[in-house]
Amino acid sequence: MKKSDSSWMDEELALFRDNVRKFIATEITPFEEQWDERQYVDRALWTKAGTAGLLGTDVPEEYGGAGGTFAHEAVILQEQARAGNTSWAKGVHEIVTHYIVGCGTPEQKKRWLPKLVSGEMVGAIAMTEPGTGSDLQAVRTRAERDGDSYLINGSKTFISNGHHAGLLIIVCKTDPASAAKGISLIVAEHPTTLPGFKRGRLLHKIGQKGQDTAELFFENLRVPAENLLGEREGQGFYQLMNQLPRERLIIAIGAIAAAEAALEHTLAYVRERKAFGKRLLEFQNTRFRLAERHTELTLGRVFIDHCLQRLIDGQLDAATASMAKWWCTQKQCEIVDECLQFFGGYGYMLEYPIARLYADARVQKIYGGANEIMKELIARTLD
Ligand SMILES: Cc1cc2nc3c(=O)[nH]c(=O)nc-3n(C[C@H](O)[C@H](O)[C@H](O)COP(=O)(O)OP(=O)(O)OC[C@H]3O[C@@H](n4cnc5c(N)ncnc54)[C@H](O)[C@@H]3O)c2cc1C
């Protein structure tokens, strides 16, 4: 299957891709089953990735980063998807890193970024609460100023990297009487060591099983006031809105790459499997359906490349990122479902990568902003 060539790829990125592929083959793939069972990756994976230069590839060098661009991050996301790796929530870690890059004070950047880039700290962001997810303005977690600290009370759920989190951004209300303007982002460093912080269950999911997804509880969690992200209270909602295009593109890149992997697995299968004396690939139904999926994936790739270049140029707007997020994840789910059908009963067996791709895909339409919210954001630009 010929993939469309991405305009942003160059020789240096091709070499980088080889290194990422090797890292995943040696440090991740052999352990996936074990991580799936216990629902979290080895903590050491983060420091190994840091040492291998795979964290914060687009963080400025003055903060310990490699000074690359978002294209380096895209290469890693694509290689993770190609290998069927969803246990390592590196995308979330990088989203958190970029909150610090984009919203932190110079002192906060110096304090936290080198540790995020080395893997000494694992990043997590806690927005969703049991009572509210899509409607972020309705968060109830409260942060009250108490001398030189904030006292935080509330609870969060579905938090990726919640188990290993070393730097946790908590979305909370510093002014409960206000909606968007009452929200601030406050960082808890090494939260598990702090009194007032409790981690709940690791949540059982239908897919992405090796990725830790946790409930978190705060009961008078005391955090230094200097950990308020940025210069002043009430900026949280705007900080979130600024970073969301990046988060949405990260999801979209993974979606297209995972669907490409599904199509490759399927092609390998239908070339070999026989029914009624013919290879499955010889049935016109197979040929036409797979030709259609290949066409859709080519369109997806071209759109991703467009969005990626816009992000690198600082021009990716919220509506375009929302289009990428909903369309690519919708296509991922449709394509993986259709591919699975060609495997017959084997497609339902977890030992076949297509089954895992199917289970891992579903959540992509839900997190990072449900796809309905994406359409709402796009529709607002049509008014
Ligand atoms: C595996 C996993 C990992 C996650 N990781 C994180 C994380 O790291 N940090 C974090 O903060 N959160 C995380 N989440 C939470 C995720 O972002 C939320 O589940 C998501 O935003 C939806 O919120 P909700 O579950 O409260 O659904 P609700 O807000 O209750 O929405 C339910 C459904 O209602 C519909 N809906 C809602 N609002 C509208 C509307 N305005 N118009 C039309 N339809 C609407 C949509 O279909 C939506 O799916 C994760 C979730 C999962 C499952």
CSV table of C-alpha atoms and ligand atoms in Angstrom, one decimal:
chain,number,residue,atom,x,y,z
A,1,MET,CA,0.0,0.0,0.0
A,2,LYS,CA,1.5,3.3,-1.0
A,3,LYS,CA,1.0,6.0,1.6
A,4,SER,CA,1.0,9.6,0.5
A,5,ASP,CA,4.4,11.2,1.2
A,6,SER,CA,4.2,13.8,4.0
A,7,SER,CA,5.6,17.1,2.8
A,8,TRP,CA,7.1,17.7,6.2
A,9,MET,CA,9.3,14.6,6.3
A,10,ASP,CA,13.0,15.0,5.6
A,11,GLU,CA,16.1,12.9,6.1
A,12,GLU,CA,16.7,13.9,9.7
A,13,LEU,CA,13.1,12.9,10.5
A,14,ALA,CA,13.5,9.6,8.6
A,15,LEU,CA,16.5,8.7,10.8
A,16,PHE,CA,14.6,9.8,13.9
A,17,ARG,CA,11.7,7.6,12.8
A,18,ASP,CA,14.1,4.6,12.6
A,19,ASN,CA,15.3,5.2,16.2
A,20,VAL,CA,11.7,5.6,17.5
A,21,ARG,CA,10.7,2.3,15.8
A,22,LYS,CA,13.7,0.5,17.4
A,23,PHE,CA,12.9,2.0,20.8
A,24,ILE,CA,9.2,0.9,20.6
A,25,ALA,CA,10.3,-2.6,19.4
A,26,THR,CA,12.7,-3.1,22.3
A,27,GLU,CA,11.3,-1.1,25.2
A,28,ILE,CA,7.5,-1.3,24.6
A,29,THR,CA,6.2,-4.1,22.4
A,30,PRO,CA,7.6,-7.1,24.5
A,31,PHE,CA,5.9,-5.8,27.6
A,32,GLU,CA,2.5,-4.8,26.3
A,33,GLU,CA,0.7,-7.9,27.5
A,34,GLN,CA,2.1,-7.5,31.1
A,35,TRP,CA,1.2,-3.8,31.1
A,36,ASP,CA,-2.3,-4.5,29.8
A,37,GLU,CA,-2.9,-6.9,32.7
A,38,ARG,CA,-1.8,-4.6,35.5
A,39,GLN,CA,-3.1,-1.4,33.7
A,40,TYR,CA,0.0,0.7,33.7
A,41,VAL,CA,3.4,0.9,32.1
A,42,ASP,CA,6.8,0.5,33.9
A,43,ARG,CA,7.7,3.8,35.5
A,44,ALA,CA,11.2,3.3,34.0
A,45,LEU,CA,9.8,3.6,30.5
A,46,TRP,CA,9.5,7.3,31.0
A,47,THR,CA,13.2,7.8,32.0
A,48,LYS,CA,14.4,5.5,29.3
A,49,ALA,CA,12.4,7.6,26.8
A,50,GLY,CA,13.9,10.7,28.3
A,51,THR,CA,17.4,9.4,27.9
A,52,ALA,CA,16.7,8.3,24.3
A,53,GLY,CA,15.6,11.9,23.5
A,54,LEU,CA,11.9,11.0,22.9
A,55,LEU,CA,10.3,13.4,25.4
A,56,GLY,CA,9.8,17.0,24.8
A,57,THR,CA,11.4,16.8,21.3
A,58,ASP,CA,9.9,20.2,20.4
A,59,VAL,CA,10.7,21.9,23.8
A,60,PRO,CA,13.3,24.7,23.4
A,61,GLU,CA,16.9,23.6,24.1
A,62,GLU,CA,17.3,26.2,27.0
A,63,TYR,CA,14.8,24.0,29.0
A,64,GLY,CA,16.5,20.7,28.2
A,65,GLY,CA,14.4,19.9,25.1
A,66,ALA,CA,15.8,18.8,21.7
A,67,GLY,CA,14.7,22.0,20.0
A,68,GLY,CA,12.9,20.1,17.3
A,69,THR,CA,9.4,20.8,15.9
A,70,PHE,CA,6.0,19.2,16.3
A,71,ALA,CA,7.0,17.0,13.3
A,72,HIS,CA,9.2,15.0,15.7
A,73,GLU,CA,6.2,14.5,18.0
A,74,ALA,CA,4.1,13.5,15.0
A,75,VAL,CA,6.7,10.8,14.0
A,76,ILE,CA,6.5,9.3,17.5
A,77,LEU,CA,2.7,9.3,17.5
A,78,GLN,CA,2.6,7.6,14.1
A,79,GLU,CA,5.1,5.0,15.2
A,80,GLN,CA,3.2,4.3,18.4
A,81,ALA,CA,0.0,3.8,16.4
A,82,ARG,CA,1.8,1.7,13.8
A,83,ALA,CA,3.0,-0.7,16.6
A,84,GLY,CA,-0.4,-0.7,18.1
A,85,ASN,CA,0.9,0.9,21.3
A,86,THR,CA,-1.7,2.7,23.4
A,87,SER,CA,-0.4,1.9,26.8
A,88,TRP,CA,2.2,4.7,26.9
A,89,ALA,CA,0.2,8.0,27.2
A,90,LYS,CA,3.1,10.0,25.9
A,91,GLY,CA,0.7,12.3,24.0
A,92,VAL,CA,-0.9,13.4,27.4
A,93,HIS,CA,2.6,14.0,28.8
A,94,GLU,CA,3.5,16.2,25.9
A,95,ILE,CA,0.2,18.1,26.2
A,96,VAL,CA,1.1,18.9,29.8
A,97,THR,CA,4.6,19.9,28.8
A,98,HIS,CA,3.2,22.4,26.4
A,99,TYR,CA,0.9,23.9,29.0
A,100,ILE,CA,4.1,24.8,30.8
A,101,VAL,CA,5.9,26.0,27.6
A,102,GLY,CA,2.8,28.0,26.6
A,103,CYS,CA,1.5,29.3,29.9
A,104,GLY,CA,4.3,29.0,32.5
A,105,THR,CA,6.2,31.9,33.9
A,106,PRO,CA,10.0,31.9,33.1
A,107,GLU,CA,10.6,30.5,36.6
A,108,GLN,CA,8.0,27.8,36.2
A,109,LYS,CA,9.5,26.8,32.8
A,110,LYS,CA,13.0,26.5,34.4
A,111,ARG,CA,11.7,24.5,37.3
A,112,TRP,CA,9.5,22.0,35.5
A,113,LEU,CA,10.4,21.6,31.9
A,114,PRO,CA,13.8,19.9,32.3
A,115,LYS,CA,12.2,17.3,34.6
A,116,LEU,CA,9.4,16.6,32.1
A,117,VAL,CA,11.9,16.3,29.3
A,118,SER,CA,14.1,13.8,31.2
A,119,GLY,CA,11.1,11.7,32.4
A,120,GLU,CA,11.8,12.5,36.0
A,121,MET,CA,8.3,13.9,36.1
A,122,VAL,CA,5.3,12.3,34.3
A,123,GLY,CA,2.7,14.8,33.2
A,124,ALA,CA,-1.0,14.5,33.7
A,125,ILE,CA,-3.9,16.9,33.5
A,126,ALA,CA,-7.1,16.7,35.6
A,127,MET,CA,-10.0,18.4,34.0
A,128,THR,CA,-12.8,15.9,34.1
A,129,GLU,CA,-14.9,15.4,37.2
A,130,PRO,CA,-17.5,12.8,38.0
A,131,GLY,CA,-20.2,15.4,37.5
A,132,THR,CA,-18.8,17.2,34.4
A,133,GLY,CA,-16.6,16.5,31.4
A,134,SER,CA,-17.7,18.3,28.3
A,135,ASP,CA,-18.9,21.4,30.2
A,136,LEU,CA,-15.6,22.5,31.6
A,137,GLN,CA,-16.9,25.7,33.0
A,138,ALA,CA,-19.0,23.7,35.5
A,139,VAL,CA,-16.0,22.1,37.3
A,140,ARG,CA,-16.4,22.1,41.0
A,141,THR,CA,-12.9,21.4,42.3
A,142,ARG,CA,-12.2,24.4,44.5
A,143,ALA,CA,-8.9,26.1,45.2
A,144,GLU,CA,-8.9,28.6,48.1
A,145,ARG,CA,-6.0,30.8,48.9
A,146,ASP,CA,-4.6,30.2,52.4
A,147,GLY,CA,-1.5,32.3,53.1
A,148,ASP,CA,1.3,31.2,50.7
A,149,SER,CA,-0.7,28.2,49.5
A,150,TYR,CA,-3.8,27.0,47.8
A,151,LEU,CA,-6.0,24.5,49.6
A,152,ILE,CA,-7.6,22.3,46.9
A,153,ASN,CA,-10.8,20.2,47.5
A,154,GLY,CA,-12.7,18.1,44.9
A,155,SER,CA,-12.4,15.0,42.8
A,156,LYS,CA,-11.4,14.1,39.2
A,157,THR,CA,-12.0,11.0,37.1
A,158,PHE,CA,-10.6,9.3,33.9
A,159,ILE,CA,-7.2,10.9,34.4
A,160,SER,CA,-4.6,9.5,32.1
A,161,ASN,CA,-1.2,9.0,33.7
A,162,GLY,CA,-2.9,9.6,37.1
A,163,HIS,CA,-1.0,6.7,38.5
A,164,HIS,CA,2.5,7.8,37.6
A,165,ALA,CA,1.8,11.6,37.7
A,166,GLY,CA,4.8,13.6,38.9
A,167,LEU,CA,3.4,16.9,37.6
A,168,LEU,CA,-0.4,17.2,37.8
A,169,ILE,CA,-2.2,20.2,36.4
A,170,ILE,CA,-5.5,20.5,38.3
A,171,VAL,CA,-8.3,22.5,36.7
A,172,CYS,CA,-10.1,24.2,39.5
A,173,LYS,CA,-12.2,27.1,40.5
A,174,THR,CA,-10.5,30.0,42.3
A,175,ASP,CA,-13.7,32.0,42.0
A,176,PRO,CA,-16.8,29.7,42.2
A,177,ALA,CA,-19.2,32.6,41.5
A,178,SER,CA,-17.8,32.9,37.9
A,179,ALA,CA,-17.9,30.5,35.1
A,180,ALA,CA,-14.9,30.6,32.7
A,181,LYS,CA,-13.3,33.5,34.5
A,182,GLY,CA,-13.3,31.6,37.7
A,183,ILE,CA,-11.1,28.8,36.4
A,184,SER,CA,-7.4,28.5,37.2
A,185,LEU,CA,-4.8,25.8,36.5
A,186,ILE,CA,-2.7,24.8,39.5
A,187,VAL,CA,0.2,22.4,39.5
A,188,ALA,CA,0.7,19.7,42.1
A,189,GLU,CA,4.3,18.4,42.1
A,190,HIS,CA,4.7,14.7,43.0
A,191,PRO,CA,1.1,14.7,44.2
A,192,THR,CA,1.2,11.1,45.6
A,193,THR,CA,3.7,12.3,48.3
A,194,LEU,CA,1.3,15.1,49.4
A,195,PRO,CA,-1.1,14.7,52.3
A,196,GLY,CA,-4.6,15.5,51.1
A,197,PHE,CA,-4.1,13.6,47.8
A,198,LYS,CA,-5.7,10.2,47.3
A,199,ARG,CA,-5.6,8.1,44.2
A,200,GLY,CA,-8.6,5.9,43.6
A,201,ARG,CA,-9.0,2.9,41.5
A,202,LEU,CA,-7.3,2.3,38.2
A,203,LEU,CA,-10.3,2.1,35.9
A,204,HIS,CA,-11.1,-1.0,33.8
A,205,LYS,CA,-11.5,0.0,30.2
A,206,ILE,CA,-12.7,-1.8,27.1
A,207,GLY,CA,-9.5,-0.8,25.3
A,208,GLN,CA,-6.2,1.0,25.9
A,209,LYS,CA,-5.9,-1.4,28.8
A,210,GLY,CA,-2.2,-0.8,29.6
A,211,GLN,CA,-2.7,2.9,29.9
A,212,ASP,CA,-3.3,4.1,33.5
A,213,THR,CA,-6.6,5.9,33.9
A,214,ALA,CA,-7.3,7.0,37.5
A,215,GLU,CA,-9.7,8.6,39.8
A,216,LEU,CA,-8.1,11.4,42.0
A,217,PHE,CA,-9.4,12.9,45.2
A,218,PHE,CA,-8.2,16.1,46.9
A,219,GLU,CA,-9.0,16.8,50.6
A,220,ASN,CA,-7.3,20.0,51.7
A,221,LEU,CA,-4.5,19.3,49.3
A,222,ARG,CA,-2.0,22.1,50.0
A,223,VAL,CA,0.0,23.4,47.0
A,224,PRO,CA,2.3,26.5,47.1
A,225,ALA,CA,0.7,29.6,45.6
A,226,GLU,CA,3.6,29.9,43.2
A,227,ASN,CA,2.3,26.8,41.5
A,228,LEU,CA,-0.6,28.7,39.9
A,229,LEU,CA,0.2,28.3,36.2
A,230,GLY,CA,0.9,31.7,34.7
A,231,GLU,CA,0.8,35.2,36.3
A,232,ARG,CA,-2.7,35.4,37.7
A,233,GLU,CA,-5.9,33.6,38.7
A,234,GLY,CA,-8.8,33.2,36.3
A,235,GLN,CA,-6.7,32.5,33.2
A,236,GLY,CA,-7.4,28.7,33.2
A,237,PHE,CA,-10.2,28.5,30.7
A,238,TYR,CA,-8.3,30.7,28.2
A,239,GLN,CA,-5.1,28.6,28.8
A,240,LEU,CA,-7.1,25.5,28.1
A,241,MET,CA,-8.6,26.9,24.9
A,242,ASN,CA,-5.2,27.9,23.6
A,243,GLN,CA,-3.7,24.5,24.1
A,244,LEU,CA,-6.7,22.4,22.9
A,245,PRO,CA,-5.9,22.6,19.1
A,246,ARG,CA,-2.6,20.8,19.8
A,247,GLU,CA,-4.3,18.2,21.9
A,248,ARG,CA,-6.9,17.6,19.2
A,249,LEU,CA,-4.3,17.3,16.4
A,250,ILE,CA,-2.3,14.8,18.5
A,251,ILE,CA,-5.5,12.6,18.7
A,252,ALA,CA,-6.2,13.0,15.0
A,253,ILE,CA,-2.6,12.0,14.0
A,254,GLY,CA,-2.9,8.9,16.1
A,255,ALA,CA,-6.3,8.1,14.6
A,256,ILE,CA,-5.1,8.1,11.0
A,257,ALA,CA,-1.9,6.2,11.8
A,258,ALA,CA,-3.9,3.5,13.7
A,259,ALA,CA,-6.4,3.2,10.8
A,260,GLU,CA,-3.5,2.9,8.4
A,261,ALA,CA,-2.1,0.1,10.5
A,262,ALA,CA,-5.5,-1.6,10.5
A,263,LEU,CA,-5.6,-1.5,6.7
A,264,GLU,CA,-2.0,-2.9,6.5
A,265,HIS,CA,-2.9,-5.8,8.8
A,266,THR,CA,-6.0,-6.4,6.7
A,267,LEU,CA,-4.2,-6.4,3.4
A,268,ALA,CA,-1.7,-9.0,4.7
A,269,TYR,CA,-4.7,-11.2,5.8
A,270,VAL,CA,-6.9,-11.0,2.7
A,271,ARG,CA,-3.9,-11.8,0.5
A,272,GLU,CA,-3.5,-15.1,2.2
A,273,ARG,CA,-6.9,-16.2,3.5
A,274,LYS,CA,-9.0,-18.3,1.1
A,275,ALA,CA,-12.7,-18.9,0.9
A,276,PHE,CA,-14.6,-20.7,-1.9
A,277,GLY,CA,-11.3,-21.5,-3.5
A,278,LYS,CA,-10.2,-17.8,-3.9
A,279,ARG,CA,-8.1,-15.4,-1.8
A,280,LEU,CA,-10.3,-12.9,0.0
A,281,LEU,CA,-8.6,-10.1,-1.9
A,282,GLU,CA,-10.0,-11.5,-5.2
A,283,PHE,CA,-13.6,-10.9,-4.2
A,284,GLN,CA,-14.8,-7.6,-5.7
A,285,ASN,CA,-16.4,-6.7,-2.4
A,286,THR,CA,-13.0,-6.9,-0.7
A,287,ARG,CA,-11.2,-5.0,-3.4
A,288,PHE,CA,-13.7,-2.1,-3.6
A,289,ARG,CA,-14.1,-1.7,0.1
A,290,LEU,CA,-10.4,-1.7,0.7
A,291,ALA,CA,-9.9,0.7,-2.2
A,292,GLU,CA,-12.4,3.1,-0.6
A,293,ARG,CA,-10.7,2.9,2.8
A,294,HIS,CA,-7.3,3.5,1.2
A,295,THR,CA,-8.8,6.6,-0.5
A,296,GLU,CA,-10.2,7.9,2.8
A,297,LEU,CA,-6.9,7.3,4.5
A,298,THR,CA,-5.0,9.2,1.8
A,299,LEU,CA,-7.4,12.1,2.3
A,300,GLY,CA,-6.9,11.9,6.0
A,301,ARG,CA,-3.2,12.0,5.7
A,302,VAL,CA,-3.3,15.0,3.4
A,303,PHE,CA,-5.5,16.9,5.9
A,304,ILE,CA,-3.2,15.9,8.8
A,305,ASP,CA,-0.2,17.2,6.9
A,306,HIS,CA,-2.0,20.5,6.3
A,307,CYS,CA,-2.9,20.8,10.0
A,308,LEU,CA,0.5,19.8,11.2
A,309,GLN,CA,2.2,22.5,9.0
A,310,ARG,CA,-0.3,25.1,10.4
A,311,LEU,CA,0.5,24.1,13.9
A,312,ILE,CA,4.3,24.4,13.3
A,313,ASP,CA,3.6,27.8,11.8
A,314,GLY,CA,1.5,28.8,14.8
A,315,GLN,CA,-1.6,29.1,12.6
A,316,LEU,CA,-3.8,26.1,13.6
A,317,ASP,CA,-7.1,27.5,14.6
A,318,ALA,CA,-9.6,25.8,17.0
A,319,ALA,CA,-12.2,25.0,14.3
A,320,THR,CA,-9.7,23.3,11.9
A,321,ALA,CA,-8.2,21.3,14.8
A,322,SER,CA,-11.8,20.3,15.8
A,323,MET,CA,-12.4,19.1,12.2
A,324,ALA,CA,-9.3,17.0,12.3
A,325,LYS,CA,-10.2,15.5,15.7
A,326,TRP,CA,-13.8,14.5,14.9
A,327,TRP,CA,-13.3,13.4,11.2
A,328,CYS,CA,-10.1,11.4,11.7
A,329,THR,CA,-11.4,9.6,14.8
A,330,GLN,CA,-14.8,8.9,13.1
A,331,LYS,CA,-12.9,7.5,10.1
A,332,GLN,CA,-10.6,5.5,12.4
A,333,CYS,CA,-13.6,3.7,14.1
A,334,GLU,CA,-15.4,3.1,10.7
A,335,ILE,CA,-12.2,1.8,9.0
A,336,VAL,CA,-11.1,-0.4,11.8
A,337,ASP,CA,-14.6,-1.9,12.1
A,338,GLU,CA,-14.8,-2.6,8.4
A,339,CYS,CA,-11.3,-4.1,8.4
A,340,LEU,CA,-12.1,-6.4,11.3
A,341,GLN,CA,-15.0,-7.9,9.2
A,342,PHE,CA,-12.5,-9.4,6.7
A,343,PHE,CA,-10.9,-11.4,9.5
A,344,GLY,CA,-14.2,-13.2,10.3
A,345,GLY,CA,-14.1,-14.9,13.7
A,346,TYR,CA,-10.3,-14.3,14.1
A,347,GLY,CA,-11.0,-10.5,14.1
A,348,TYR,CA,-12.8,-11.0,17.4
A,349,MET,CA,-9.8,-12.7,19.0
A,350,LEU,CA,-7.5,-10.5,21.0
A,351,GLU,CA,-4.4,-12.3,19.7
A,352,TYR,CA,-5.0,-10.6,16.4
A,353,PRO,CA,-3.9,-7.0,16.3
A,354,ILE,CA,-7.0,-5.9,14.5
A,355,ALA,CA,-9.1,-6.9,17.6
A,356,ARG,CA,-7.0,-4.7,19.8
A,357,LEU,CA,-7.1,-1.8,17.3
A,358,TYR,CA,-10.9,-2.1,17.4
A,359,ALA,CA,-11.1,-1.9,21.2
A,360,ASP,CA,-8.5,0.8,21.4
A,361,ALA,CA,-10.2,3.0,18.8
A,362,ARG,CA,-13.6,3.6,20.4
A,363,VAL,CA,-12.5,6.1,23.1
A,364,GLN,CA,-11.0,8.4,20.5
A,365,LYS,CA,-14.4,9.8,19.6
A,366,ILE,CA,-15.0,10.6,23.3
A,367,TYR,CA,-11.9,12.1,25.0
A,368,GLY,CA,-10.1,15.2,24.1
A,369,GLY,CA,-13.5,16.8,23.7
A,370,ALA,CA,-16.4,14.5,22.5
A,371,ASN,CA,-16.9,14.7,18.7
A,372,GLU,CA,-20.3,16.4,19.2
A,373,ILE,CA,-18.4,19.2,21.0
A,374,MET,CA,-16.0,19.4,18.0
A,375,LYS,CA,-19.0,19.9,15.7
A,376,GLU,CA,-20.4,22.5,18.0
A,377,LEU,CA,-17.2,24.5,17.9
A,378,ILE,CA,-17.0,24.2,14.1
A,379,ALA,CA,-20.7,25.2,13.7
A,380,ARG,CA,-20.1,28.4,15.8
A,381,THR,CA,-17.8,29.6,13.0
A,382,LEU,CA,-20.7,29.2,10.5
A,383,ASP,CA,-23.1,31.5,12.4
B,1,LIG,C1,-9.6,6.6,28.5
B,1,LIG,C2,-9.9,8.0,28.9
B,1,LIG,C3,-8.9,8.9,29.2
B,1,LIG,C4,-9.2,10.2,29.6
B,1,LIG,N1,-8.2,11.0,30.0
B,1,LIG,C5,-8.5,12.2,30.5
B,1,LIG,C6,-7.4,13.0,31.1
B,1,LIG,O1,-6.2,12.7,31.0
B,1,LIG,N2,-7.8,14.2,31.7
B,1,LIG,C7,-9.1,14.6,31.7
B,1,LIG,O2,-9.4,15.6,32.3
B,1,LIG,N3,-10.1,13.9,31.2
B,1,LIG,C8,-9.8,12.7,30.6
B,1,LIG,N4,-10.8,11.9,30.1
B,1,LIG,C9,-12.2,12.4,30.1
B,1,LIG,C10,-12.8,12.8,28.8
B,1,LIG,O3,-12.1,13.9,28.3
B,1,LIG,C11,-14.3,13.0,29.0
B,1,LIG,O4,-14.8,11.7,29.2
B,1,LIG,C12,-14.9,13.7,27.8
B,1,LIG,O5,-14.5,15.0,27.8
B,1,LIG,C13,-16.5,13.6,27.9
B,1,LIG,O6,-16.9,14.1,29.2
B,1,LIG,P1,-17.9,13.1,30.0
B,1,LIG,O7,-17.4,11.8,30.1
B,1,LIG,O8,-18.2,13.8,31.3
B,1,LIG,O9,-19.2,13.1,29.2
B,1,LIG,P2,-20.4,14.2,29.1
B,1,LIG,O10,-19.9,15.6,29.2
B,1,LIG,O11,-21.4,13.8,30.2
B,1,LIG,O12,-21.0,13.9,27.7
B,1,LIG,C14,-21.6,12.7,27.4
B,1,LIG,C15,-22.0,12.7,25.9
B,1,LIG,O13,-23.0,13.7,25.8
B,1,LIG,C16,-22.9,14.3,24.5
B,1,LIG,N5,-22.8,15.8,24.7
B,1,LIG,C17,-22.3,16.4,25.7
B,1,LIG,N6,-22.4,17.8,25.5
B,1,LIG,C18,-22.9,18.0,24.3
B,1,LIG,C19,-23.3,19.1,23.6
B,1,LIG,N7,-23.0,20.3,24.0
B,1,LIG,N8,-23.9,18.9,22.4
B,1,LIG,C20,-24.2,17.6,21.9
B,1,LIG,N9,-23.9,16.5,22.6
B,1,LIG,C21,-23.2,16.7,23.8
B,1,LIG,C22,-21.7,13.7,23.8
B,1,LIG,O14,-22.1,12.6,23.0
B,1,LIG,C23,-20.9,13.1,25.0
B,1,LIG,O15,-20.1,12.0,24.6
B,1,LIG,C24,-10.5,10.6,29.6
B,1,LIG,C25,-11.6,9.7,29.3
B,1,LIG,C26,-11.3,8.4,28.9
B,1,LIG,C27,-12.4,7.5,28.7
